[in-house]
Amino acid sequence: MKRHPFIMAVCSDFAGQVRGKGFPAEDLADRLAKGVGWTPTNVMINCFGAIPATPFGPRGDLILLPDPAAELKVDFEDGGVPEHFFIGDILDMARAPWSCCTRSYLKQAVERLSAEFGLRLRVAFEHEFFHGGVAERPGGAYGLDAIRRAGDFPHALIAAMKAAGLEPETVLPEYGPCQIEATMRPALALQAADRAVMLRQVTQALAFRQGSWVSFSPVVTPGIVGNGVHVHFSLEDEAGKPLSHDGDAPDGISDIASRFIAGILDLGPALCGLTAPSVLSYERLKPNSWSTNLTNLGWRDREAFVRICPVSDVPGEDVSRGFNFEYRAADGAASPYLVLGALIRAGLAGLEADEPAPPATLDGPDVLSAEEWALRGIRPLPSSLSEALEALEAAGEALIENSEMRIAYLMHKRGEIAAVDGLDLAALAARYARVY
Ligand code: GLU
Ligand code: MG
């Protein structure tokens, strides 16, 4: 068969789906300059492919402009065509960032963090996913025999990640049946979000080529364990000097990081509307699920909303580079741009409020009194997407300052809730498994 080199220009949208338009490869220079045409209502296509409502109707024109810094080209060397795409920004016809462009939403937060506080966020994403290509290995949690049964999937995944410049760190058999986790080295926020989009795509591409399937849906095996997207982050100055740690401060957290974290804790329930944005996400955010269900800051606690997770306690060692935090309430239904854009906005609100974070929970919140919960500002996370959207709406401009985006996002997500109304858990999990 005769084949012609083909490239896609794509975006990651409100549904966390990657959509775009393609062109013959020889037009790349022209497309990098002029982009491809895009339509406002595309952002209202929900994860199931429907448009229950749209504030934009059939009107309007936009440009999806591929970013040369966000190119993925991977030849899987399986005889198939290479995977080749550029992630782009959505611009209006005057070439200003469009109100509902998720990547611009993150870029604006990154710019504010730098302009207002001279700070950068360094981020590493950890992705968990279900690998449907193999039979479950009973008792296989973290097992050598479980990953063996995935055949050459880990090998091919690492090869593809390396070819895409994603700097793979670990690929491991996770706790759940057929569950795998892949992690990448830290990068600055925008690049980390680009890489999170790319990681999900190369994983999907690989599974498709191998005739199997994967799912980053928050819950594929109800009642056992969910798939999280954990966001490790730390603050640094513009020269890359780590700023999160202060050995003399409470919990070892520097003043600036403490204020940043305080903002995230304070806006926790509203953040969930953007970072845990599917109806199924709240099946994962339950007690005793190794995810999180309260707004607490926890010392090395894998059920904390924000976990303090320094990588070393070796006396005399400089621990500042490895002094990180982990946000645990995100999942694969969320666009990584919305996740980081929202986290940075919450952190900025905390920096502006100038209040330190409450003390960390050391033995988990269960052992603390009601007074200690109040002192630490510990509240339950939303138990449904509709509760999370109410919190997001109540937070007003704090997380989405642009009212056009706020209205469109809430409309999109409320349409998604209506679309799955009445489904039981098994049907809900099956529905989401196939779209993430
Ligand atoms: N699968 C858990 C989640 O849903 C996380 C397990 C872990 O700590 O890696 O977040
Ligand atoms: Mg894990």
Short mmCIF file of C-alpha atoms and ligand atoms in Angstrom, two decimals:
data_model
loop_
_atom_site.label_atom_id
_atom_site.label_comp_id
_atom_site.label_asym_id
_atom_site.label_seq_id
_atom_site.Cartn_x
_atom_site.Cartn_y
_atom_site.Cartn_z
CA MET A 1 0.00 0.00 0.00
CA LYS A 2 1.27 3.47 -0.85
CA ARG A 3 1.43 5.70 2.23
CA HIS A 4 2.14 9.38 2.58
CA PRO A 5 3.72 10.96 5.71
CA PHE A 6 0.91 12.41 7.83
CA ILE A 7 0.95 14.70 10.88
CA MET A 8 -1.79 15.66 13.36
CA ALA A 9 -2.09 18.99 15.19
CA VAL A 10 -3.91 18.23 18.44
CA CYS A 11 -5.16 19.69 21.71
CA SER A 12 -6.18 18.12 25.03
CA ASP A 13 -9.65 19.39 25.81
CA PHE A 14 -12.14 19.74 28.71
CA ALA A 15 -12.91 16.01 28.38
CA GLY A 16 -9.21 15.16 28.62
CA GLN A 17 -9.52 13.82 25.09
CA VAL A 18 -6.91 14.51 22.42
CA ARG A 19 -8.50 15.83 19.25
CA GLY A 20 -7.22 17.70 16.23
CA LYS A 21 -6.74 17.80 12.49
CA GLY A 22 -4.13 16.27 10.19
CA PHE A 23 -2.18 17.34 7.11
CA PRO A 24 0.47 16.01 4.67
CA ALA A 25 3.90 16.22 6.30
CA GLU A 26 5.36 18.53 3.64
CA ASP A 27 2.95 21.28 4.80
CA LEU A 28 4.46 21.34 8.28
CA ALA A 29 6.26 24.70 7.99
CA ASP A 30 3.08 26.32 6.72
CA ARG A 31 0.97 24.71 9.47
CA LEU A 32 3.43 25.75 12.19
CA ALA A 33 2.94 29.32 10.97
CA LYS A 34 -0.80 29.27 10.25
CA GLY A 35 -2.23 26.36 12.23
CA VAL A 36 -5.36 24.41 11.33
CA GLY A 37 -8.92 25.64 11.61
CA TRP A 38 -10.82 24.85 14.81
CA THR A 39 -14.35 25.36 16.12
CA PRO A 40 -15.41 26.70 19.55
CA THR A 41 -18.06 24.04 20.10
CA ASN A 42 -15.42 21.28 19.76
CA VAL A 43 -14.53 21.92 23.41
CA MET A 44 -18.07 20.92 24.34
CA ILE A 45 -17.70 17.41 22.86
CA ASN A 46 -17.78 15.27 25.96
CA CYS A 47 -15.72 12.15 26.55
CA PHE A 48 -18.49 10.02 25.04
CA GLY A 49 -18.48 12.07 21.84
CA ALA A 50 -21.76 13.94 22.43
CA ILE A 51 -22.50 17.66 22.68
CA PRO A 52 -25.38 17.89 25.18
CA ALA A 53 -25.22 21.71 25.22
CA THR A 54 -22.98 24.49 23.94
CA PRO A 55 -22.76 28.23 24.58
CA PHE A 56 -21.12 28.67 21.18
CA GLY A 57 -23.56 26.96 18.84
CA PRO A 58 -22.35 26.38 15.29
CA ARG A 59 -20.75 29.81 15.10
CA GLY A 60 -17.18 31.03 15.28
CA ASP A 61 -13.69 30.19 14.04
CA LEU A 62 -10.48 29.46 15.86
CA ILE A 63 -6.92 28.42 15.02
CA LEU A 64 -5.22 25.38 16.51
CA LEU A 65 -1.55 26.32 16.25
CA PRO A 66 0.92 23.42 16.65
CA ASP A 67 3.84 24.16 18.99
CA PRO A 68 7.21 23.00 17.55
CA ALA A 69 8.33 22.41 21.16
CA ALA A 70 5.55 19.83 21.66
CA GLU A 71 6.22 17.38 18.85
CA LEU A 72 5.90 13.63 19.24
CA LYS A 73 7.28 11.36 16.56
CA VAL A 74 7.65 7.68 17.33
CA ASP A 75 8.33 4.89 14.89
CA PHE A 76 7.26 1.72 16.68
CA GLU A 77 9.19 -0.30 14.07
CA ASP A 78 6.31 -2.73 13.79
CA GLY A 79 5.73 -2.14 10.10
CA GLY A 80 3.00 0.40 10.84
CA VAL A 81 3.11 4.13 10.16
CA PRO A 82 4.88 6.30 12.74
CA GLU A 83 2.86 8.15 15.38
CA HIS A 84 3.42 11.83 14.61
CA PHE A 85 1.64 14.78 16.19
CA PHE A 86 2.19 18.26 17.58
CA ILE A 87 0.26 19.56 20.57
CA GLY A 88 -0.93 23.10 19.98
CA ASP A 89 -2.59 26.14 21.46
CA ILE A 90 -6.04 27.30 20.46
CA LEU A 91 -6.08 30.94 19.38
CA ASP A 92 -8.87 33.28 18.37
CA MET A 93 -8.79 34.84 14.92
CA ALA A 94 -6.79 37.81 16.27
CA ARG A 95 -4.23 35.21 17.44
CA ALA A 96 -4.82 35.77 21.13
CA PRO A 97 -5.17 32.68 23.36
CA TRP A 98 -8.77 31.43 23.23
CA SER A 99 -10.70 31.52 26.52
CA CYS A 100 -11.22 27.72 26.61
CA CYS A 101 -7.75 26.60 25.49
CA THR A 102 -6.53 24.30 28.26
CA ARG A 103 -2.86 24.69 27.33
CA SER A 104 -3.12 28.48 27.41
CA TYR A 105 -4.90 28.14 30.78
CA LEU A 106 -1.75 26.43 32.10
CA LYS A 107 0.65 28.84 30.34
CA GLN A 108 -1.09 31.81 31.98
CA ALA A 109 -0.65 30.25 35.42
CA VAL A 110 3.03 29.51 34.75
CA GLU A 111 3.56 33.12 33.63
CA ARG A 112 1.84 34.51 36.74
CA LEU A 113 3.89 32.31 39.06
CA SER A 114 7.04 33.58 37.45
CA ALA A 115 6.05 37.27 37.08
CA GLU A 116 4.48 37.68 40.54
CA PHE A 117 6.72 35.45 42.68
CA GLY A 118 9.80 34.56 40.59
CA LEU A 119 8.87 30.86 40.94
CA ARG A 120 8.71 27.80 38.70
CA LEU A 121 6.97 24.50 39.35
CA ARG A 122 8.87 21.29 38.62
CA VAL A 123 6.51 18.36 38.11
CA ALA A 124 6.63 14.59 37.67
CA PHE A 125 3.47 12.73 36.67
CA GLU A 126 2.83 9.15 37.80
CA HIS A 127 0.23 7.36 35.70
CA GLU A 128 -1.61 4.18 36.62
CA PHE A 129 -3.59 2.31 33.99
CA PHE A 130 -5.33 -0.97 33.25
CA HIS A 131 -3.67 -3.19 30.64
CA GLY A 132 -6.41 -5.26 29.06
CA GLY A 133 -4.18 -7.32 26.84
CA VAL A 134 -3.37 -10.08 29.29
CA ALA A 135 -5.16 -12.42 31.64
CA GLU A 136 -5.04 -11.39 35.30
CA ARG A 137 -2.27 -13.01 37.33
CA PRO A 138 -4.03 -13.76 40.66
CA GLY A 139 -2.06 -12.34 43.57
CA GLY A 140 0.19 -10.55 41.10
CA ALA A 141 0.44 -7.17 42.86
CA TYR A 142 3.91 -5.74 42.16
CA GLY A 143 4.75 -9.22 40.95
CA LEU A 144 7.54 -10.17 38.61
CA ASP A 145 5.23 -12.79 37.18
CA ALA A 146 2.50 -10.20 36.60
CA ILE A 147 4.74 -7.95 34.52
CA ARG A 148 6.19 -11.01 32.74
CA ARG A 149 2.68 -11.82 31.55
CA ALA A 150 2.46 -8.40 29.94
CA GLY A 151 4.99 -9.79 27.43
CA ASP A 152 7.01 -7.16 25.61
CA PHE A 153 4.56 -4.39 26.53
CA PRO A 154 6.88 -2.77 29.14
CA HIS A 155 9.86 -3.07 26.82
CA ALA A 156 8.00 -1.51 23.91
CA LEU A 157 6.53 1.17 26.18
CA ILE A 158 9.94 2.22 27.45
CA ALA A 159 11.30 2.24 23.89
CA ALA A 160 8.41 4.45 22.74
CA MET A 161 8.73 6.77 25.74
CA LYS A 162 12.45 7.16 25.09
CA ALA A 163 11.89 7.78 21.38
CA ALA A 164 9.37 10.47 22.35
CA GLY A 165 11.80 12.09 24.80
CA LEU A 166 9.56 11.36 27.77
CA GLU A 167 12.39 10.35 30.12
CA PRO A 168 10.84 7.17 31.57
CA GLU A 169 11.76 6.47 35.17
CA THR A 170 9.85 3.31 36.19
CA VAL A 171 7.33 0.89 34.70
CA LEU A 172 5.85 -1.44 37.30
CA PRO A 173 3.12 -3.99 37.96
CA GLU A 174 0.75 -2.07 40.29
CA TYR A 175 -1.49 -3.48 43.01
CA GLY A 176 -4.66 -4.00 40.96
CA PRO A 177 -5.42 -6.74 38.45
CA CYS A 178 -3.65 -5.99 35.15
CA GLN A 179 -2.69 -2.58 36.54
CA ILE A 180 0.56 -0.94 35.40
CA GLU A 181 2.19 2.29 36.49
CA ALA A 182 4.57 4.41 34.41
CA THR A 183 6.52 7.36 35.78
CA MET A 184 8.64 10.03 34.13
CA ARG A 185 11.43 12.27 35.36
CA PRO A 186 10.46 15.76 36.54
CA ALA A 187 10.18 18.64 34.08
CA LEU A 188 8.92 22.22 34.23
CA ALA A 189 5.13 22.47 34.38
CA LEU A 190 4.28 23.03 30.70
CA GLN A 191 6.66 20.36 29.46
CA ALA A 192 5.47 17.95 32.16
CA ALA A 193 1.85 18.43 31.06
CA ASP A 194 2.82 17.97 27.38
CA ARG A 195 4.59 14.78 28.36
CA ALA A 196 1.60 13.52 30.33
CA VAL A 197 -0.56 13.93 27.23
CA MET A 198 2.11 12.17 25.15
CA LEU A 199 2.57 9.31 27.62
CA ARG A 200 -1.15 8.50 27.52
CA GLN A 201 -1.08 8.62 23.71
CA VAL A 202 1.98 6.42 23.22
CA THR A 203 0.53 3.93 25.71
CA GLN A 204 -2.77 3.89 23.80
CA ALA A 205 -0.95 3.67 20.47
CA LEU A 206 1.18 0.77 21.63
CA ALA A 207 -1.77 -1.21 23.00
CA PHE A 208 -3.74 -0.60 19.80
CA ARG A 209 -0.82 -1.79 17.67
CA GLN A 210 -0.49 -4.91 19.80
CA GLY A 211 -4.18 -5.66 19.40
CA SER A 212 -4.95 -5.06 23.08
CA TRP A 213 -6.27 -2.09 24.98
CA VAL A 214 -5.38 0.08 27.96
CA SER A 215 -7.46 2.41 30.08
CA PHE A 216 -6.51 5.36 32.24
CA SER A 217 -10.09 5.58 33.52
CA PRO A 218 -10.15 6.26 37.28
CA VAL A 219 -11.82 2.91 38.00
CA VAL A 220 -11.67 -0.09 35.69
CA THR A 221 -12.03 -2.83 38.32
CA PRO A 222 -14.69 -1.52 40.75
CA GLY A 223 -14.23 -2.43 44.40
CA ILE A 224 -10.53 -3.31 44.05
CA VAL A 225 -8.43 -0.27 43.25
CA GLY A 226 -8.48 2.83 41.08
CA ASN A 227 -6.08 4.39 38.60
CA GLY A 228 -4.59 7.58 39.95
CA VAL A 229 -2.57 10.27 38.24
CA HIS A 230 -0.30 11.47 41.01
CA VAL A 231 1.30 14.86 40.54
CA HIS A 232 4.68 15.25 42.25
CA PHE A 233 5.76 18.86 42.44
CA SER A 234 8.26 21.23 43.95
CA LEU A 235 8.96 24.94 43.75
CA GLU A 236 12.21 26.42 42.50
CA ASP A 237 13.55 29.82 41.51
CA GLU A 238 14.14 30.89 37.92
CA ALA A 239 17.68 29.48 38.08
CA GLY A 240 16.40 26.06 39.16
CA LYS A 241 17.37 26.33 42.84
CA PRO A 242 14.96 24.16 44.91
CA LEU A 243 12.85 26.24 47.30
CA SER A 244 10.43 23.79 48.93
CA HIS A 245 12.56 22.77 51.90
CA ASP A 246 13.63 24.49 55.12
CA GLY A 247 15.05 22.16 57.74
CA ASP A 248 14.18 24.57 60.56
CA ALA A 249 10.55 25.14 59.53
CA PRO A 250 7.49 23.10 60.60
CA ASP A 251 7.37 19.79 58.71
CA GLY A 252 10.53 20.93 56.87
CA ILE A 253 8.42 23.05 54.48
CA SER A 254 9.81 26.44 53.46
CA ASP A 255 7.66 29.51 54.06
CA ILE A 256 6.95 30.01 50.36
CA ALA A 257 6.02 26.35 49.78
CA SER A 258 3.87 26.36 52.91
CA ARG A 259 1.79 29.26 51.60
CA PHE A 260 1.53 27.61 48.16
CA ILE A 261 0.30 24.35 49.76
CA ALA A 262 -2.13 26.27 52.01
CA GLY A 263 -3.85 27.57 48.86
CA ILE A 264 -4.16 24.05 47.44
CA LEU A 265 -5.64 22.70 50.68
CA ASP A 266 -8.02 25.64 50.99
CA LEU A 267 -9.37 25.21 47.45
CA GLY A 268 -9.28 21.39 47.64
CA PRO A 269 -12.97 20.61 47.03
CA ALA A 270 -13.13 23.06 44.10
CA LEU A 271 -9.89 21.69 42.62
CA CYS A 272 -11.51 18.27 42.39
CA GLY A 273 -13.95 19.68 39.81
CA LEU A 274 -10.99 20.06 37.44
CA THR A 275 -8.62 17.29 38.55
CA ALA A 276 -11.14 14.49 39.23
CA PRO A 277 -13.57 15.51 36.51
CA SER A 278 -15.59 12.39 35.68
CA VAL A 279 -18.63 10.90 37.37
CA LEU A 280 -16.52 7.81 38.03
CA SER A 281 -13.69 9.79 39.66
CA TYR A 282 -15.60 9.76 42.96
CA GLU A 283 -15.64 5.98 43.03
CA ARG A 284 -11.86 6.26 43.33
CA LEU A 285 -11.75 9.09 45.91
CA LYS A 286 -13.02 6.96 48.78
CA PRO A 287 -11.62 6.08 52.20
CA ASN A 288 -9.17 3.17 52.37
CA SER A 289 -8.51 3.24 48.64
CA TRP A 290 -4.92 4.50 48.65
CA SER A 291 -6.21 7.62 46.92
CA THR A 292 -7.52 10.48 49.10
CA ASN A 293 -10.85 11.70 50.43
CA LEU A 294 -10.02 14.61 52.78
CA THR A 295 -8.26 17.95 52.37
CA ASN A 296 -5.29 17.04 54.55
CA LEU A 297 -1.56 17.56 54.25
CA GLY A 298 0.00 14.24 55.23
CA TRP A 299 3.54 13.32 56.11
CA ARG A 300 4.46 10.37 53.85
CA ASP A 301 0.78 9.39 53.82
CA ARG A 302 -0.50 7.75 50.62
CA GLU A 303 -4.06 8.70 51.44
CA ALA A 304 -3.35 12.39 52.00
CA PHE A 305 -4.72 15.03 49.64
CA VAL A 306 -1.21 16.49 49.50
CA ARG A 307 1.53 14.10 50.59
CA ILE A 308 4.89 15.39 51.76
CA CYS A 309 7.26 12.87 50.25
CA PRO A 310 10.95 13.71 50.74
CA VAL A 311 13.13 11.12 49.02
CA SER A 312 15.84 10.94 51.68
CA ASP A 313 16.42 11.30 55.43
CA VAL A 314 20.13 10.52 55.29
CA PRO A 315 21.82 12.73 57.91
CA GLY A 316 24.07 15.38 56.44
CA GLU A 317 22.65 14.97 52.91
CA ASP A 318 21.20 17.97 51.06
CA VAL A 319 17.55 16.88 50.89
CA SER A 320 16.27 20.08 49.25
CA ARG A 321 16.33 18.71 45.67
CA GLY A 322 14.29 15.66 46.66
CA PHE A 323 11.84 17.46 48.96
CA ASN A 324 8.61 17.11 47.01
CA PHE A 325 4.86 17.16 47.42
CA GLU A 326 2.36 14.88 45.77
CA TYR A 327 -1.18 15.87 44.81
CA ARG A 328 -3.23 12.67 44.84
CA ALA A 329 -6.71 13.78 43.75
CA ALA A 330 -6.10 13.76 39.99
CA ASP A 331 -6.97 11.05 37.50
CA GLY A 332 -6.74 10.20 33.82
CA ALA A 333 -10.07 11.82 32.94
CA ALA A 334 -8.50 15.25 33.48
CA SER A 335 -6.50 17.17 30.94
CA PRO A 336 -3.01 17.57 32.46
CA TYR A 337 -3.16 21.27 31.49
CA LEU A 338 -6.27 21.79 33.59
CA VAL A 339 -4.72 19.85 36.49
CA LEU A 340 -1.52 21.91 36.61
CA GLY A 341 -3.23 25.19 35.67
CA ALA A 342 -5.65 24.74 38.56
CA LEU A 343 -2.99 23.62 41.06
CA ILE A 344 -0.82 26.66 40.26
CA ARG A 345 -3.80 29.03 40.56
CA ALA A 346 -4.67 27.52 43.95
CA GLY A 347 -1.03 27.88 44.99
CA LEU A 348 -1.00 31.50 43.81
CA ALA A 349 -4.13 32.19 45.88
CA GLY A 350 -2.27 30.78 48.87
CA LEU A 351 0.83 32.88 48.19
CA GLU A 352 -1.36 35.98 48.01
CA ALA A 353 -3.30 35.10 51.19
CA ASP A 354 0.07 34.80 52.93
CA GLU A 355 -1.02 32.18 55.50
CA PRO A 356 1.11 29.11 56.25
CA ALA A 357 -0.22 25.60 55.66
CA PRO A 358 -1.65 23.83 58.72
CA PRO A 359 0.56 21.21 60.38
CA ALA A 360 0.79 17.91 58.53
CA THR A 361 -1.04 14.86 59.80
CA LEU A 362 1.55 12.33 60.94
CA ASP A 363 -0.54 9.25 61.74
CA GLY A 364 -3.46 10.00 59.45
CA PRO A 365 -6.53 12.12 60.25
CA ASP A 366 -8.46 9.23 61.86
CA VAL A 367 -6.58 9.54 65.15
CA LEU A 368 -7.23 13.29 65.46
CA SER A 369 -10.05 14.99 67.36
CA ALA A 370 -12.68 17.19 65.73
CA GLU A 371 -10.83 20.25 67.12
CA GLU A 372 -7.63 19.10 65.44
CA TRP A 373 -9.48 18.63 62.15
CA ALA A 374 -10.81 22.18 62.43
CA LEU A 375 -7.35 23.53 63.31
CA ARG A 376 -5.93 21.84 60.22
CA GLY A 377 -8.83 22.83 57.97
CA ILE A 378 -9.51 19.17 57.20
CA ARG A 379 -12.77 18.75 55.25
CA PRO A 380 -14.18 15.88 53.22
CA LEU A 381 -13.57 16.01 49.49
CA PRO A 382 -16.69 16.05 47.30
CA SER A 383 -18.37 12.67 47.06
CA SER A 384 -19.67 13.24 43.52
CA LEU A 385 -18.80 15.23 40.42
CA SER A 386 -21.85 17.39 40.93
CA GLU A 387 -20.66 18.35 44.44
CA ALA A 388 -17.20 19.11 43.05
CA LEU A 389 -18.69 21.33 40.34
CA GLU A 390 -20.71 23.20 42.96
CA ALA A 391 -17.47 23.87 44.87
CA LEU A 392 -15.76 24.94 41.64
CA GLU A 393 -18.63 27.27 40.79
CA ALA A 394 -18.61 28.70 44.33
CA ALA A 395 -14.86 29.35 44.05
CA GLY A 396 -15.72 31.80 41.24
CA GLU A 397 -12.66 33.36 39.66
CA ALA A 398 -10.18 31.69 42.00
CA LEU A 399 -9.59 28.69 39.73
CA ILE A 400 -11.08 29.85 36.41
CA GLU A 401 -10.85 33.61 36.12
CA ASN A 402 -12.30 33.72 32.62
CA SER A 403 -16.11 33.62 32.88
CA GLU A 404 -16.56 32.25 29.33
CA MET A 405 -14.39 29.27 30.23
CA ARG A 406 -16.09 28.81 33.60
CA ILE A 407 -19.56 28.74 32.06
CA ALA A 408 -18.49 26.41 29.25
CA TYR A 409 -16.63 24.02 31.54
CA LEU A 410 -19.51 23.71 34.03
CA MET A 411 -22.00 23.21 31.18
CA HIS A 412 -19.79 20.53 29.61
CA LYS A 413 -19.36 18.60 32.84
CA ARG A 414 -23.01 18.86 33.89
CA GLY A 415 -23.94 17.44 30.49
CA GLU A 416 -21.61 14.52 31.17
CA ILE A 417 -23.34 13.86 34.50
CA ALA A 418 -26.72 13.77 32.76
CA ALA A 419 -25.34 11.44 30.08
CA VAL A 420 -24.60 8.65 32.56
CA ASP A 421 -27.52 9.24 34.90
CA GLY A 422 -29.03 5.99 36.15
CA LEU A 423 -26.13 3.72 35.14
CA ASP A 424 -25.07 1.26 37.82
CA LEU A 425 -21.41 1.09 38.83
CA ALA A 426 -20.51 -1.79 36.50
CA ALA A 427 -22.07 -0.05 33.49
CA LEU A 428 -20.46 3.27 34.45
CA ALA A 429 -17.02 1.70 34.78
CA ALA A 430 -17.42 -0.09 31.44
CA ARG A 431 -18.53 3.14 29.73
CA TYR A 432 -15.58 5.18 31.00
CA ALA A 433 -13.04 2.37 30.52
CA ARG A 434 -13.48 2.55 26.76
CA VAL A 435 -13.06 6.31 26.43
CA TYR A 436 -9.97 6.86 28.63
N1 GLU B 1 -4.08 3.29 42.91
C1 GLU B 1 -4.01 4.34 43.91
C2 GLU B 1 -4.81 5.55 43.44
O1 GLU B 1 -5.88 5.38 42.96
C3 GLU B 1 -2.59 4.73 44.25
C4 GLU B 1 -1.67 3.66 44.73
C5 GLU B 1 -0.27 4.25 44.99
O2 GLU B 1 -0.05 4.82 46.06
O3 GLU B 1 0.54 4.24 44.07
O4 GLU B 1 -4.40 6.66 43.57
MG MG B 2 0.96 3.76 42.16
#
